[in-house]
Amino acid sequence: LRQLAQAGRQVGVSEKEREVLLKSVGVLGECVSTCERIYNTPIPLSYSRHTSRFLIFYASTLPLAIVGALGWATVPVMATLCWALFGILEIGNLIEEPFTAYESQRRPLLPLTEVCRTIRRDVRAIAQYAALAQNYSTPTIARGEPTFELPDGFRQLRAVLATSAAVATEVSEAAKKKATGGQDA
């Protein structure tokens, strides 16, 4: 957060805007921790086994109870009922692990890759809008010159972050040296 505040000062973000950004970062952190809690909380295997065994027992004995009342209509009623109940059971099994489960076509249950691509596209659009607004002298949140271009991938992002962390360390060391009068502590 300290590096974020320093970068905000360099870009020219006001205190109010910085507070809004920090609140947004806090909300994002809470969302990530909630997702991690969901991911790291396993549903006991005995629960899944008990549910499936109970459903099989129920579906096996129900026709015996309703055949006297329904006669031959028991067959389509049981087919429909079993399709619905076993479908709910399968959906429950898929939802147990929402981040690693796959549908029958080997597609992820939650389209996290597409969500990330959408976020990336939106961030790029915001950055392009800011550049366009700067060309026409339209006010935007960022009042300073952008310090770097948006990276195209995670490798470039990691390199930019490592570089900015190294620069921040050098700046803080130079400030400490200046504050102590150039003497080593």
PDB file of C-alpha atoms in Angstrom:
ATOM      1  CA  LEU A   1       0.000   0.000   0.000  1.00  0.00           C
ATOM      2  CA  ARG A   2       2.935   2.288   0.673  1.00  0.00           C
ATOM      3  CA  GLN A   3       4.192   1.815  -2.892  1.00  0.00           C
ATOM      4  CA  LEU A   4       0.672   2.418  -4.185  1.00  0.00           C
ATOM      5  CA  ALA A   5       0.494   5.693  -2.236  1.00  0.00           C
ATOM      6  CA  GLN A   6       3.908   6.768  -3.558  1.00  0.00           C
ATOM      7  CA  ALA A   7       2.916   5.951  -7.127  1.00  0.00           C
ATOM      8  CA  GLY A   8      -0.328   7.889  -6.617  1.00  0.00           C
ATOM      9  CA  ARG A   9       1.597  10.968  -5.506  1.00  0.00           C
ATOM     10  CA  GLN A  10       3.850  10.707  -8.568  1.00  0.00           C
ATOM     11  CA  VAL A  11       0.862  10.532 -10.899  1.00  0.00           C
ATOM     12  CA  GLY A  12      -0.967  13.353  -9.134  1.00  0.00           C
ATOM     13  CA  VAL A  13      -3.901  11.580  -7.515  1.00  0.00           C
ATOM     14  CA  SER A  14      -5.620  13.726  -4.887  1.00  0.00           C
ATOM     15  CA  GLU A  15      -6.133  12.570  -1.296  1.00  0.00           C
ATOM     16  CA  LYS A  16      -9.846  11.965  -1.863  1.00  0.00           C
ATOM     17  CA  GLU A  17      -9.204   9.921  -4.981  1.00  0.00           C
ATOM     18  CA  ARG A  18      -6.494   8.002  -3.146  1.00  0.00           C
ATOM     19  CA  GLU A  19      -8.928   7.160  -0.331  1.00  0.00           C
ATOM     20  CA  VAL A  20     -11.473   5.877  -2.845  1.00  0.00           C
ATOM     21  CA  LEU A  21      -8.786   3.749  -4.513  1.00  0.00           C
ATOM     22  CA  LEU A  22      -7.621   2.355  -1.163  1.00  0.00           C
ATOM     23  CA  LYS A  23     -11.206   1.452  -0.244  1.00  0.00           C
ATOM     24  CA  SER A  24     -11.538  -0.322  -3.593  1.00  0.00           C
ATOM     25  CA  VAL A  25      -8.322  -2.237  -2.936  1.00  0.00           C
ATOM     26  CA  GLY A  26      -9.691  -3.218   0.483  1.00  0.00           C
ATOM     27  CA  VAL A  27     -12.941  -4.486  -1.053  1.00  0.00           C
ATOM     28  CA  LEU A  28     -10.957  -6.416  -3.656  1.00  0.00           C
ATOM     29  CA  GLY A  29      -8.877  -8.016  -0.894  1.00  0.00           C
ATOM     30  CA  GLU A  30     -12.036  -9.035   0.962  1.00  0.00           C
ATOM     31  CA  CYS A  31     -13.451 -10.608  -2.215  1.00  0.00           C
ATOM     32  CA  VAL A  32     -10.236 -12.538  -2.815  1.00  0.00           C
ATOM     33  CA  SER A  33     -10.175 -13.806   0.771  1.00  0.00           C
ATOM     34  CA  THR A  34     -13.812 -14.916   0.470  1.00  0.00           C
ATOM     35  CA  CYS A  35     -13.004 -16.818  -2.720  1.00  0.00           C
ATOM     36  CA  GLU A  36     -10.005 -18.439  -1.028  1.00  0.00           C
ATOM     37  CA  ARG A  37     -12.205 -19.493   1.907  1.00  0.00           C
ATOM     38  CA  ILE A  38     -14.675 -21.094  -0.512  1.00  0.00           C
ATOM     39  CA  TYR A  39     -11.857 -22.818  -2.379  1.00  0.00           C
ATOM     40  CA  ASN A  40     -10.085 -24.085   0.736  1.00  0.00           C
ATOM     41  CA  THR A  41     -13.189 -25.399   2.542  1.00  0.00           C
ATOM     42  CA  PRO A  42     -13.624 -28.986   1.397  1.00  0.00           C
ATOM     43  CA  ILE A  43     -16.956 -30.763   1.603  1.00  0.00           C
ATOM     44  CA  PRO A  44     -16.429 -34.055   3.417  1.00  0.00           C
ATOM     45  CA  LEU A  45     -16.369 -37.094   1.148  1.00  0.00           C
ATOM     46  CA  SER A  46     -18.685 -38.938   3.547  1.00  0.00           C
ATOM     47  CA  TYR A  47     -21.323 -36.241   2.970  1.00  0.00           C
ATOM     48  CA  SER A  48     -21.243 -36.811  -0.791  1.00  0.00           C
ATOM     49  CA  ARG A  49     -21.327 -40.595  -0.396  1.00  0.00           C
ATOM     50  CA  HIS A  50     -24.186 -40.471   2.098  1.00  0.00           C
ATOM     51  CA  THR A  51     -26.225 -38.209  -0.182  1.00  0.00           C
ATOM     52  CA  SER A  52     -25.760 -40.433  -3.216  1.00  0.00           C
ATOM     53  CA  ARG A  53     -26.494 -43.663  -1.268  1.00  0.00           C
ATOM     54  CA  PHE A  54     -29.636 -42.174   0.270  1.00  0.00           C
ATOM     55  CA  LEU A  55     -30.850 -41.011  -3.158  1.00  0.00           C
ATOM     56  CA  ILE A  56     -30.267 -44.461  -4.685  1.00  0.00           C
ATOM     57  CA  PHE A  57     -32.150 -46.117  -1.812  1.00  0.00           C
ATOM     58  CA  TYR A  58     -35.012 -43.602  -2.132  1.00  0.00           C
ATOM     59  CA  ALA A  59     -35.251 -43.981  -5.917  1.00  0.00           C
ATOM     60  CA  SER A  60     -35.183 -47.788  -5.594  1.00  0.00           C
ATOM     61  CA  THR A  61     -37.953 -48.051  -3.007  1.00  0.00           C
ATOM     62  CA  LEU A  62     -40.296 -45.259  -4.150  1.00  0.00           C
ATOM     63  CA  PRO A  63     -41.791 -47.282  -7.048  1.00  0.00           C
ATOM     64  CA  LEU A  64     -42.870 -49.949  -4.578  1.00  0.00           C
ATOM     65  CA  ALA A  65     -44.828 -47.336  -2.631  1.00  0.00           C
ATOM     66  CA  ILE A  66     -46.553 -45.650  -5.606  1.00  0.00           C
ATOM     67  CA  VAL A  67     -47.176 -48.547  -8.012  1.00  0.00           C
ATOM     68  CA  GLY A  68     -50.523 -49.359  -6.357  1.00  0.00           C
ATOM     69  CA  ALA A  69     -51.800 -45.826  -6.871  1.00  0.00           C
ATOM     70  CA  LEU A  70     -50.308 -45.046 -10.311  1.00  0.00           C
ATOM     71  CA  GLY A  71     -50.047 -48.420 -12.032  1.00  0.00           C
ATOM     72  CA  TRP A  72     -48.165 -48.146 -15.338  1.00  0.00           C
ATOM     73  CA  ALA A  73     -47.821 -44.375 -14.888  1.00  0.00           C
ATOM     74  CA  THR A  74     -45.175 -45.205 -12.269  1.00  0.00           C
ATOM     75  CA  VAL A  75     -42.570 -45.714 -15.010  1.00  0.00           C
ATOM     76  CA  PRO A  76     -42.672 -42.188 -16.538  1.00  0.00           C
ATOM     77  CA  VAL A  77     -43.153 -40.589 -13.118  1.00  0.00           C
ATOM     78  CA  MET A  78     -40.091 -42.380 -11.755  1.00  0.00           C
ATOM     79  CA  ALA A  79     -38.045 -41.592 -14.878  1.00  0.00           C
ATOM     80  CA  THR A  80     -38.825 -37.888 -14.516  1.00  0.00           C
ATOM     81  CA  LEU A  81     -38.247 -37.899 -10.772  1.00  0.00           C
ATOM     82  CA  CYS A  82     -34.922 -39.763 -11.040  1.00  0.00           C
ATOM     83  CA  TRP A  83     -33.738 -37.455 -13.820  1.00  0.00           C
ATOM     84  CA  ALA A  84     -34.483 -34.398 -11.653  1.00  0.00           C
ATOM     85  CA  LEU A  85     -33.040 -35.745  -8.391  1.00  0.00           C
ATOM     86  CA  PHE A  86     -29.878 -37.252  -9.877  1.00  0.00           C
ATOM     87  CA  GLY A  87     -29.370 -34.054 -11.890  1.00  0.00           C
ATOM     88  CA  ILE A  88     -29.517 -32.016  -8.675  1.00  0.00           C
ATOM     89  CA  LEU A  89     -27.030 -34.444  -7.096  1.00  0.00           C
ATOM     90  CA  GLU A  90     -24.609 -34.012 -10.000  1.00  0.00           C
ATOM     91  CA  ILE A  91     -24.927 -30.229  -9.912  1.00  0.00           C
ATOM     92  CA  GLY A  92     -24.167 -30.336  -6.190  1.00  0.00           C
ATOM     93  CA  ASN A  93     -21.041 -32.405  -6.866  1.00  0.00           C
ATOM     94  CA  LEU A  94     -19.859 -29.874  -9.452  1.00  0.00           C
ATOM     95  CA  ILE A  95     -20.504 -26.923  -7.151  1.00  0.00           C
ATOM     96  CA  GLU A  96     -18.387 -28.516  -4.407  1.00  0.00           C
ATOM     97  CA  GLU A  97     -15.255 -27.385  -6.287  1.00  0.00           C
ATOM     98  CA  PRO A  98     -16.286 -24.371  -8.366  1.00  0.00           C
ATOM     99  CA  PHE A  99     -12.745 -23.367  -9.408  1.00  0.00           C
ATOM    100  CA  THR A 100     -11.565 -26.791 -10.627  1.00  0.00           C
ATOM    101  CA  ALA A 101     -14.775 -28.489 -11.797  1.00  0.00           C
ATOM    102  CA  TYR A 102     -15.396 -29.097 -15.489  1.00  0.00           C
ATOM    103  CA  GLU A 103     -18.575 -29.554 -17.449  1.00  0.00           C
ATOM    104  CA  SER A 104     -19.040 -32.553 -19.725  1.00  0.00           C
ATOM    105  CA  GLN A 105     -17.349 -30.730 -22.642  1.00  0.00           C
ATOM    106  CA  ARG A 106     -14.127 -30.166 -20.621  1.00  0.00           C
ATOM    107  CA  ARG A 107     -14.905 -26.466 -20.197  1.00  0.00           C
ATOM    108  CA  PRO A 108     -14.375 -24.908 -16.774  1.00  0.00           C
ATOM    109  CA  LEU A 109     -17.518 -24.585 -14.681  1.00  0.00           C
ATOM    110  CA  LEU A 110     -16.701 -20.942 -13.878  1.00  0.00           C
ATOM    111  CA  PRO A 111     -15.310 -19.024 -16.879  1.00  0.00           C
ATOM    112  CA  LEU A 112     -12.519 -17.335 -14.882  1.00  0.00           C
ATOM    113  CA  THR A 113     -10.252 -16.929 -17.925  1.00  0.00           C
ATOM    114  CA  GLU A 114     -12.958 -15.000 -19.764  1.00  0.00           C
ATOM    115  CA  VAL A 115     -13.644 -12.881 -16.682  1.00  0.00           C
ATOM    116  CA  CYS A 116      -9.939 -11.992 -16.450  1.00  0.00           C
ATOM    117  CA  ARG A 117      -9.808 -11.157 -20.163  1.00  0.00           C
ATOM    118  CA  THR A 118     -12.825  -8.875 -19.781  1.00  0.00           C
ATOM    119  CA  ILE A 119     -11.222  -7.072 -16.847  1.00  0.00           C
ATOM    120  CA  ARG A 120      -7.977  -6.684 -18.799  1.00  0.00           C
ATOM    121  CA  ARG A 121      -9.872  -5.320 -21.831  1.00  0.00           C
ATOM    122  CA  ASP A 122     -11.773  -2.847 -19.635  1.00  0.00           C
ATOM    123  CA  VAL A 123      -8.583  -1.621 -17.945  1.00  0.00           C
ATOM    124  CA  ARG A 124      -6.964  -1.107 -21.341  1.00  0.00           C
ATOM    125  CA  ALA A 125     -10.043   0.810 -22.539  1.00  0.00           C
ATOM    126  CA  ILE A 126      -9.859   3.058 -19.479  1.00  0.00           C
ATOM    127  CA  ALA A 127      -6.155   3.689 -20.134  1.00  0.00           C
ATOM    128  CA  GLN A 128      -6.846   4.505 -23.791  1.00  0.00           C
ATOM    129  CA  TYR A 129      -9.647   6.852 -22.730  1.00  0.00           C
ATOM    130  CA  ALA A 130      -7.261   8.615 -20.355  1.00  0.00           C
ATOM    131  CA  ALA A 131      -4.699   9.017 -23.168  1.00  0.00           C
ATOM    132  CA  LEU A 132      -7.374  10.350 -25.527  1.00  0.00           C
ATOM    133  CA  ALA A 133      -8.642  12.746 -22.870  1.00  0.00           C
ATOM    134  CA  GLN A 134      -5.101  13.989 -22.319  1.00  0.00           C
ATOM    135  CA  ASN A 135      -4.725  14.690 -26.049  1.00  0.00           C
ATOM    136  CA  TYR A 136      -7.814  16.919 -25.945  1.00  0.00           C
ATOM    137  CA  SER A 137      -7.013  18.445 -22.522  1.00  0.00           C
ATOM    138  CA  THR A 138     -10.081  16.885 -20.939  1.00  0.00           C
ATOM    139  CA  PRO A 139      -9.822  16.414 -17.160  1.00  0.00           C
ATOM    140  CA  THR A 140      -9.460  12.862 -15.908  1.00  0.00           C
ATOM    141  CA  ILE A 141      -8.548  11.270 -12.592  1.00  0.00           C
ATOM    142  CA  ALA A 142      -4.868  10.990 -13.528  1.00  0.00           C
ATOM    143  CA  ARG A 143      -3.344  14.467 -13.665  1.00  0.00           C
ATOM    144  CA  GLY A 144       0.244  13.518 -14.390  1.00  0.00           C
ATOM    145  CA  GLU A 145       2.049  11.798 -17.170  1.00  0.00           C
ATOM    146  CA  PRO A 146       1.698   8.005 -17.170  1.00  0.00           C
ATOM    147  CA  THR A 147       4.918   6.439 -15.911  1.00  0.00           C
ATOM    148  CA  PHE A 148       4.683   3.256 -17.984  1.00  0.00           C
ATOM    149  CA  GLU A 149       2.556   1.522 -20.590  1.00  0.00           C
ATOM    150  CA  LEU A 150       0.266  -1.324 -19.646  1.00  0.00           C
ATOM    151  CA  PRO A 151       2.074  -4.656 -19.972  1.00  0.00           C
ATOM    152  CA  ASP A 152       0.804  -7.236 -22.447  1.00  0.00           C
ATOM    153  CA  GLY A 153       1.193 -10.249 -20.158  1.00  0.00           C
ATOM    154  CA  PHE A 154       1.963 -11.435 -16.667  1.00  0.00           C
ATOM    155  CA  ARG A 155       5.720 -11.711 -17.335  1.00  0.00           C
ATOM    156  CA  GLN A 156       5.910  -8.060 -18.368  1.00  0.00           C
ATOM    157  CA  LEU A 157       3.734  -7.063 -15.403  1.00  0.00           C
ATOM    158  CA  ARG A 158       6.050  -8.886 -12.998  1.00  0.00           C
ATOM    159  CA  ALA A 159       9.070  -7.175 -14.585  1.00  0.00           C
ATOM    160  CA  VAL A 160       7.448  -3.729 -14.254  1.00  0.00           C
ATOM    161  CA  LEU A 161       6.526  -4.400 -10.624  1.00  0.00           C
ATOM    162  CA  ALA A 162      10.037  -5.634  -9.818  1.00  0.00           C
ATOM    163  CA  THR A 163      11.548  -2.552 -11.447  1.00  0.00           C
ATOM    164  CA  SER A 164       9.223  -0.165  -9.602  1.00  0.00           C
ATOM    165  CA  ALA A 165       9.945  -1.932  -6.292  1.00  0.00           C
ATOM    166  CA  ALA A 166      13.690  -1.555  -6.889  1.00  0.00           C
ATOM    167  CA  VAL A 167      13.289   2.146  -7.715  1.00  0.00           C
ATOM    168  CA  ALA A 168      11.139   2.685  -4.610  1.00  0.00           C
ATOM    169  CA  THR A 169      13.814   1.003  -2.476  1.00  0.00           C
ATOM    170  CA  GLU A 170      16.538   3.208  -3.970  1.00  0.00           C
ATOM    171  CA  VAL A 171      14.449   6.358  -3.389  1.00  0.00           C
ATOM    172  CA  SER A 172      13.728   5.432   0.234  1.00  0.00           C
ATOM    173  CA  GLU A 173      17.424   4.635   0.870  1.00  0.00           C
ATOM    174  CA  ALA A 174      18.449   7.971  -0.670  1.00  0.00           C
ATOM    175  CA  ALA A 175      15.893   9.762   1.522  1.00  0.00           C
ATOM    176  CA  LYS A 176      17.205   8.013   4.633  1.00  0.00           C
ATOM    177  CA  LYS A 177      20.767   8.917   3.694  1.00  0.00           C
ATOM    178  CA  LYS A 178      19.751  12.530   3.154  1.00  0.00           C
ATOM    179  CA  ALA A 179      17.878  12.609   6.485  1.00  0.00           C
ATOM    180  CA  THR A 180      20.908  11.240   8.404  1.00  0.00           C
ATOM    181  CA  GLY A 181      23.275  13.640   6.666  1.00  0.00           C
ATOM    182  CA  GLY A 182      24.952  10.966   4.561  1.00  0.00           C
ATOM    183  CA  GLN A 183      26.201   9.033   7.580  1.00  0.00           C
ATOM    184  CA  ASP A 184      25.665   5.291   7.907  1.00  0.00           C
ATOM    185  CA  ALA A 185      23.689   4.213  10.945  1.00  0.00           C
TER     186      ALA A 185
END
